[in-house]
Amino acid sequence: MLQQDSNDDTEDVSLFDAEEETTNRPKQSKIRHPVASFFHLFFRVSAIVVYLLCELFSSSFIACMVTIILLLSCDFWAVKNVTGRLMVGLRWWNHIDEDGKSHWVFESRKDSAQESKTVSEAESRIFWLGLIACPVLWVIFAFSALFSFRVKWLAVVIMGVVLQGANLYGYIRCKVGSRKNLTNMATSYLGKQLLRQNTGDDQTS
Amino acid sequence: MRSHIREFDSSTLNESVQNTIMRDLKAVGKKFMHVLYPRKSNTLLRDWDLWGPLILCVTLALMLQRSSVDSEKDGGPQFAEVFVIVWFGAVTITLNSKLLGGNISFFQSLCVLGYCILPLTVAMLVCRLVLLAEQGPINFMVRLFVVIVMFTWSIVASTAFLADSQPPNRKALAIYPVFLFYFVISWMILTFTPQ
């Protein structure tokens, strides 16, 4: 009896270990690409800052508008081509084949055993925070420009929403996989919830 | 096709930043050369990008500024106006082309229309230089000639790329909005006065 118990214990422990190894990969919390992280946030935040403070800095609307447009374009290119790759290993682009049909390609780097290629916690947090917060702010600016009738800024604000929203959408799709995977995940999650509720009801009753 | 895409994936996912920059710059430069010497080629359409149109649009809008005495009312609305005309016009032409059943994708069409603004931007530059000389009918004739030549160049360049994507009986229907688009831009350039 005791022997059996000890056997069971060791079995349980070994199973638990195996699970831990596969799920808890050592997550670094140091930042491996400081320059990329800096530029990821720099262009976005400075575009927002220039938009908010332009009236204080210079009386020329055109200079402000051109500056914001340049910053938004640099940010779009940097996030799409450089920081996404380096910080979280995701990339998305458009590919046109010989028939003229366009395909949107969303890819993510497979997790490899190499230390230099795993994703670090801190970088991932910085990336997603910057990616999500800024388009939300631009949408708020869009509404405020519309309702306070500062319509001349609307062109720039819409450009901000479109460019940063496109990056956000692209990276979310990379992260989640294809749309089919998303619906599969949603239905399986709902299924699990229902099952849990039913078994819970059975146990209590 | 699938395996080809997979190879492409791994090569660009891990390339250095310098490689990315050089690749994109070369692609933009190649497209500018294609516009200057228009040839029927499909490779231009396949790798579309909107950097060239953005640069050209900003340059054109900057050059179309009137210098005003009052610094508060500087040419803000005109700058935004050029932007709106160019991008809204390009989107409208693309929608028209797609509704007529063309097999060109949305961004490819925007790319071609944007890049073919290059001759008109050059015309704007020349007009601004010509306007530094004394005003008069000769001045106007020179500018008119330059604008007409560049307008024709833009039309030829864009139809070389866009006409193939339409079925033969619909070519004229798809091309006349392009004609209108470049006509409006040429009109803005021709009627520009610095005061």
PDB file of C-alpha atoms in Angstrom, chain A residues 24-150:
ATOM      1  CA  ASN A  24       7.510  27.465 -18.384  1.00  0.00           C
ATOM      2  CA  ARG A  25      10.263  28.354 -20.762  1.00  0.00           C
ATOM      3  CA  PRO A  26      12.812  30.585 -19.029  1.00  0.00           C
ATOM      4  CA  LYS A  27      11.508  34.064 -19.768  1.00  0.00           C
ATOM      5  CA  GLN A  28      14.134  36.747 -19.730  1.00  0.00           C
ATOM      6  CA  SER A  29      13.167  40.051 -18.327  1.00  0.00           C
ATOM      7  CA  LYS A  30      16.057  41.995 -19.714  1.00  0.00           C
ATOM      8  CA  ILE A  31      15.809  44.079 -22.845  1.00  0.00           C
ATOM      9  CA  ARG A  32      17.869  42.638 -25.656  1.00  0.00           C
ATOM     10  CA  HIS A  33      17.299  45.299 -28.260  1.00  0.00           C
ATOM     11  CA  PRO A  34      17.392  48.648 -26.480  1.00  0.00           C
ATOM     12  CA  VAL A  35      17.723  50.677 -29.673  1.00  0.00           C
ATOM     13  CA  ALA A  36      14.724  48.982 -31.280  1.00  0.00           C
ATOM     14  CA  SER A  37      12.650  49.414 -28.119  1.00  0.00           C
ATOM     15  CA  PHE A  38      13.562  53.072 -27.954  1.00  0.00           C
ATOM     16  CA  PHE A  39      12.647  53.756 -31.563  1.00  0.00           C
ATOM     17  CA  HIS A  40       9.443  51.747 -31.292  1.00  0.00           C
ATOM     18  CA  LEU A  41       8.178  54.183 -28.701  1.00  0.00           C
ATOM     19  CA  PHE A  42      10.030  57.300 -29.842  1.00  0.00           C
ATOM     20  CA  PHE A  43       8.299  57.880 -33.188  1.00  0.00           C
ATOM     21  CA  ARG A  44       4.801  57.154 -31.877  1.00  0.00           C
ATOM     22  CA  VAL A  45       5.067  59.212 -28.751  1.00  0.00           C
ATOM     23  CA  SER A  46       6.744  62.153 -30.458  1.00  0.00           C
ATOM     24  CA  ALA A  47       4.050  62.213 -33.162  1.00  0.00           C
ATOM     25  CA  ILE A  48       1.420  62.489 -30.423  1.00  0.00           C
ATOM     26  CA  VAL A  49       3.441  65.092 -28.514  1.00  0.00           C
ATOM     27  CA  VAL A  50       3.942  67.232 -31.622  1.00  0.00           C
ATOM     28  CA  TYR A  51       0.231  67.028 -32.404  1.00  0.00           C
ATOM     29  CA  LEU A  52      -0.723  68.160 -28.897  1.00  0.00           C
ATOM     30  CA  LEU A  53       1.880  70.894 -28.537  1.00  0.00           C
ATOM     31  CA  CYS A  54       2.129  72.187 -32.101  1.00  0.00           C
ATOM     32  CA  GLU A  55       0.360  75.417 -31.344  1.00  0.00           C
ATOM     33  CA  LEU A  56       2.920  76.212 -28.667  1.00  0.00           C
ATOM     34  CA  PHE A  57       6.001  75.334 -30.695  1.00  0.00           C
ATOM     35  CA  SER A  58       5.426  77.024 -34.008  1.00  0.00           C
ATOM     36  CA  SER A  59       2.762  79.125 -35.622  1.00  0.00           C
ATOM     37  CA  SER A  60       3.156  77.322 -38.921  1.00  0.00           C
ATOM     38  CA  PHE A  61       0.482  74.697 -39.440  1.00  0.00           C
ATOM     39  CA  ILE A  62       2.341  73.261 -42.398  1.00  0.00           C
ATOM     40  CA  ALA A  63       5.565  72.623 -40.515  1.00  0.00           C
ATOM     41  CA  CYS A  64       3.632  70.768 -37.821  1.00  0.00           C
ATOM     42  CA  MET A  65       1.663  68.770 -40.351  1.00  0.00           C
ATOM     43  CA  VAL A  66       4.743  67.737 -42.324  1.00  0.00           C
ATOM     44  CA  THR A  67       6.583  66.806 -39.118  1.00  0.00           C
ATOM     45  CA  ILE A  68       3.699  64.658 -37.903  1.00  0.00           C
ATOM     46  CA  ILE A  69       3.370  62.987 -41.307  1.00  0.00           C
ATOM     47  CA  LEU A  70       7.094  62.195 -41.398  1.00  0.00           C
ATOM     48  CA  LEU A  71       7.032  60.824 -37.851  1.00  0.00           C
ATOM     49  CA  LEU A  72       3.964  58.677 -38.571  1.00  0.00           C
ATOM     50  CA  SER A  73       5.562  57.254 -41.726  1.00  0.00           C
ATOM     51  CA  CYS A  74       8.860  56.486 -39.998  1.00  0.00           C
ATOM     52  CA  ASP A  75       6.946  54.869 -37.156  1.00  0.00           C
ATOM     53  CA  PHE A  76       4.889  52.737 -39.539  1.00  0.00           C
ATOM     54  CA  TRP A  77       7.956  51.513 -41.384  1.00  0.00           C
ATOM     55  CA  ALA A  78       9.987  50.904 -38.224  1.00  0.00           C
ATOM     56  CA  VAL A  79       7.258  48.984 -36.410  1.00  0.00           C
ATOM     57  CA  LYS A  80       6.268  46.940 -39.420  1.00  0.00           C
ATOM     58  CA  ASN A  81       9.737  46.022 -40.637  1.00  0.00           C
ATOM     59  CA  VAL A  82      12.107  46.209 -37.704  1.00  0.00           C
ATOM     60  CA  THR A  83      10.737  46.320 -34.177  1.00  0.00           C
ATOM     61  CA  GLY A  84       8.120  43.617 -34.668  1.00  0.00           C
ATOM     62  CA  ARG A  85      10.771  41.233 -35.969  1.00  0.00           C
ATOM     63  CA  LEU A  86      13.325  42.005 -33.320  1.00  0.00           C
ATOM     64  CA  MET A  87      11.136  42.381 -30.262  1.00  0.00           C
ATOM     65  CA  VAL A  88       8.450  39.739 -30.661  1.00  0.00           C
ATOM     66  CA  GLY A  89       9.432  37.735 -33.748  1.00  0.00           C
ATOM     67  CA  LEU A  90       6.286  38.547 -35.750  1.00  0.00           C
ATOM     68  CA  ARG A  91       5.974  39.906 -39.276  1.00  0.00           C
ATOM     69  CA  TRP A  92       3.200  40.650 -41.753  1.00  0.00           C
ATOM     70  CA  TRP A  93       3.206  41.790 -45.358  1.00  0.00           C
ATOM     71  CA  ASN A  94       1.390  41.638 -48.669  1.00  0.00           C
ATOM     72  CA  HIS A  95       2.434  39.365 -51.501  1.00  0.00           C
ATOM     73  CA  ILE A  96       1.064  39.492 -55.036  1.00  0.00           C
ATOM     74  CA  ASP A  97       1.350  36.377 -57.170  1.00  0.00           C
ATOM     75  CA  GLU A  98       1.473  36.066 -60.942  1.00  0.00           C
ATOM     76  CA  ASP A  99      -2.313  36.128 -61.315  1.00  0.00           C
ATOM     77  CA  GLY A 100      -2.490  39.541 -59.720  1.00  0.00           C
ATOM     78  CA  LYS A 101      -4.194  38.279 -56.587  1.00  0.00           C
ATOM     79  CA  SER A 102      -2.919  39.691 -53.373  1.00  0.00           C
ATOM     80  CA  HIS A 103      -2.190  37.538 -50.344  1.00  0.00           C
ATOM     81  CA  TRP A 104      -1.627  38.881 -46.873  1.00  0.00           C
ATOM     82  CA  VAL A 105       1.065  36.901 -45.127  1.00  0.00           C
ATOM     83  CA  PHE A 106       1.213  36.755 -41.338  1.00  0.00           C
ATOM     84  CA  GLU A 107       4.109  34.898 -39.838  1.00  0.00           C
ATOM     85  CA  SER A 108       5.614  34.328 -36.452  1.00  0.00           C
ATOM     86  CA  ARG A 109       9.004  33.013 -35.570  1.00  0.00           C
ATOM     87  CA  LYS A 110       8.885  29.421 -34.326  1.00  0.00           C
ATOM     88  CA  ASP A 111      10.103  29.097 -30.766  1.00  0.00           C
ATOM     89  CA  SER A 112      13.606  27.729 -30.945  1.00  0.00           C
ATOM     90  CA  ALA A 113      15.939  26.531 -28.265  1.00  0.00           C
ATOM     91  CA  GLN A 114      18.438  29.278 -29.057  1.00  0.00           C
ATOM     92  CA  GLU A 115      18.576  31.791 -26.282  1.00  0.00           C
ATOM     93  CA  SER A 116      19.054  34.756 -28.527  1.00  0.00           C
ATOM     94  CA  LYS A 117      15.844  34.042 -30.397  1.00  0.00           C
ATOM     95  CA  THR A 118      13.356  33.670 -27.543  1.00  0.00           C
ATOM     96  CA  VAL A 119      11.096  36.568 -26.727  1.00  0.00           C
ATOM     97  CA  SER A 120      11.831  38.530 -23.592  1.00  0.00           C
ATOM     98  CA  GLU A 121       9.003  39.545 -21.245  1.00  0.00           C
ATOM     99  CA  ALA A 122       9.995  43.180 -20.926  1.00  0.00           C
ATOM    100  CA  GLU A 123      10.354  43.746 -24.676  1.00  0.00           C
ATOM    101  CA  SER A 124       7.072  42.023 -25.358  1.00  0.00           C
ATOM    102  CA  ARG A 125       5.314  44.222 -22.821  1.00  0.00           C
ATOM    103  CA  ILE A 126       6.838  47.409 -24.244  1.00  0.00           C
ATOM    104  CA  PHE A 127       5.922  46.372 -27.765  1.00  0.00           C
ATOM    105  CA  TRP A 128       2.278  45.575 -27.118  1.00  0.00           C
ATOM    106  CA  LEU A 129       1.772  48.561 -24.822  1.00  0.00           C
ATOM    107  CA  GLY A 130       3.069  50.964 -27.453  1.00  0.00           C
ATOM    108  CA  LEU A 131       1.184  49.182 -30.211  1.00  0.00           C
ATOM    109  CA  ILE A 132      -2.203  49.330 -28.488  1.00  0.00           C
ATOM    110  CA  ALA A 133      -2.127  52.623 -26.605  1.00  0.00           C
ATOM    111  CA  CYS A 134      -1.241  54.921 -29.496  1.00  0.00           C
ATOM    112  CA  PRO A 135      -3.979  54.050 -32.020  1.00  0.00           C
ATOM    113  CA  VAL A 136      -6.504  54.402 -29.203  1.00  0.00           C
ATOM    114  CA  LEU A 137      -5.189  57.908 -28.555  1.00  0.00           C
ATOM    115  CA  TRP A 138      -5.383  58.801 -32.250  1.00  0.00           C
ATOM    116  CA  VAL A 139      -9.013  57.638 -32.370  1.00  0.00           C
ATOM    117  CA  ILE A 140      -9.764  59.894 -29.405  1.00  0.00           C
ATOM    118  CA  PHE A 141      -8.042  62.778 -31.225  1.00  0.00           C
ATOM    119  CA  ALA A 142     -10.131  62.038 -34.303  1.00  0.00           C
ATOM    120  CA  PHE A 143     -13.361  62.416 -32.365  1.00  0.00           C
ATOM    121  CA  SER A 144     -12.156  65.541 -30.630  1.00  0.00           C
ATOM    122  CA  ALA A 145     -11.088  67.132 -33.932  1.00  0.00           C
ATOM    123  CA  LEU A 146     -14.415  66.251 -35.480  1.00  0.00           C
ATOM    124  CA  PHE A 147     -16.556  67.565 -32.657  1.00  0.00           C
ATOM    125  CA  SER A 148     -14.561  70.698 -31.960  1.00  0.00           C
ATOM    126  CA  PHE A 149     -14.564  71.536 -35.682  1.00  0.00           C
ATOM    127  CA  ARG A 150     -10.780  71.728 -36.034  1.00  0.00           C
TER     128      ARG A 150
END
